[in-house]
Amino acid sequence: MVTPSAAAAAALSGVAVDDLHGGAGLDGDACDAGNPLSTEQIDDPYRRGIIAVHDAEIAAELDWLRSMLGVENESVTE
């Protein structure tokens, strides 16, 4: 079985190699009328839930991709 290099696999999947090694920004930024909001500024529980689910999905995808590529790194969820 041929395993692609981390750089090749990341290029194919659209994930930056920096994200694989350093973790993506999962701060839950949102936008309200063009103004960026941090998670702490959002008081709507539905919007906070959508952000939390999104962040967990991205973290799980990056963890899975790291495991497939054999990239050693701490989980972005830790």
Coordinates of N, CA, C and O in Angstrom, one line a residue, residues 1-13 17 20-21 64-71:
M1 N 0.9 -1.2 0.0 CA 0.0 0.0 0.0 C 0.9 1.2 0.0 O 1.8 1.4 0.8
V2 N 0.6 2.2 -0.9 CA 1.3 3.4 -0.9 C 0.6 4.5 -0.1 O -0.6 4.7 -0.2
T3 N 1.4 5.0 0.8 CA 0.8 6.1 1.7 C 1.4 7.4 1.2 O 2.6 7.6 1.1
P4 N 0.5 8.4 0.9 CA 1.0 9.7 0.5 C 1.7 10.4 1.6 O 1.4 10.2 2.8
S5 N 2.6 11.3 1.2 CA 3.2 12.2 2.2 C 2.2 13.1 2.8 O 1.1 13.3 2.2
A6 N 2.5 13.6 4.0 CA 1.6 14.5 4.6 C 1.3 15.7 3.8 O 0.1 16.1 3.7
A7 N 2.3 16.2 3.1 CA 2.0 17.4 2.2 C 1.1 17.1 1.1 O 0.2 17.8 0.7
A8 N 1.3 15.9 0.4 CA 0.5 15.5 -0.7 C -0.9 15.3 -0.3 O -1.9 15.7 -0.9
A9 N -1.1 14.6 0.8 CA -2.4 14.3 1.3 C -3.2 15.5 1.7 O -4.3 15.7 1.5
A10 N -2.4 16.4 2.4 CA -3.1 17.7 2.8 C -3.5 18.5 1.6 O -4.5 19.1 1.5
A11 N -2.6 18.5 0.5 CA -3.0 19.3 -0.7 C -4.2 18.7 -1.3 O -5.1 19.4 -1.8
L12 N -4.3 17.4 -1.4 CA -5.5 16.7 -2.0 C -6.7 17.0 -1.2 O -7.8 17.1 -1.7
S13 N -6.6 17.0 0.1 CA -7.8 17.2 1.0 C -8.2 18.6 1.2 O -9.2 18.9 1.8
V17 N -1.0 22.1 5.7 CA -0.1 21.3 6.5 C 0.1 21.9 7.8 O 0.2 21.2 8.8
L20 N -2.5 20.6 10.1 CA -2.2 19.2 10.6 C -1.2 19.2 11.7 O -1.3 18.4 12.6
H21 N -0.2 20.1 11.7 CA 0.8 20.1 12.7 C 0.5 21.0 13.9 O 0.8 20.7 15.0
W64 N -8.7 12.7 12.7 CA -8.8 11.5 11.8 C -7.7 11.6 10.7 O -7.0 10.6 10.4
L65 N -7.6 12.8 10.1 CA -6.6 13.0 9.0 C -5.2 12.8 9.5 O -4.4 12.1 8.9
R66 N -4.9 13.3 10.7 CA -3.6 13.1 11.3 C -3.3 11.6 11.5 O -2.2 11.1 11.3
S67 N -4.3 10.9 12.0 CA -4.1 9.4 12.2 C -3.9 8.7 10.9 O -3.1 7.7 10.9
M68 N -4.6 9.1 9.9 CA -4.4 8.4 8.6 C -3.1 8.7 8.0 O -2.5 7.9 7.3
L69 N -2.5 9.9 8.2 CA -1.2 10.3 7.7 C -0.1 9.9 8.6 O 1.1 10.1 8.2
G70 N -0.4 9.5 9.8 CA 0.7 9.2 10.8 C 1.4 10.4 11.3 O 2.5 10.3 11.7
V71 N 0.7 11.5 11.4 CA 1.3 12.8 11.9 C 1.1 12.8 13.4 O 0.0 12.7 13.9

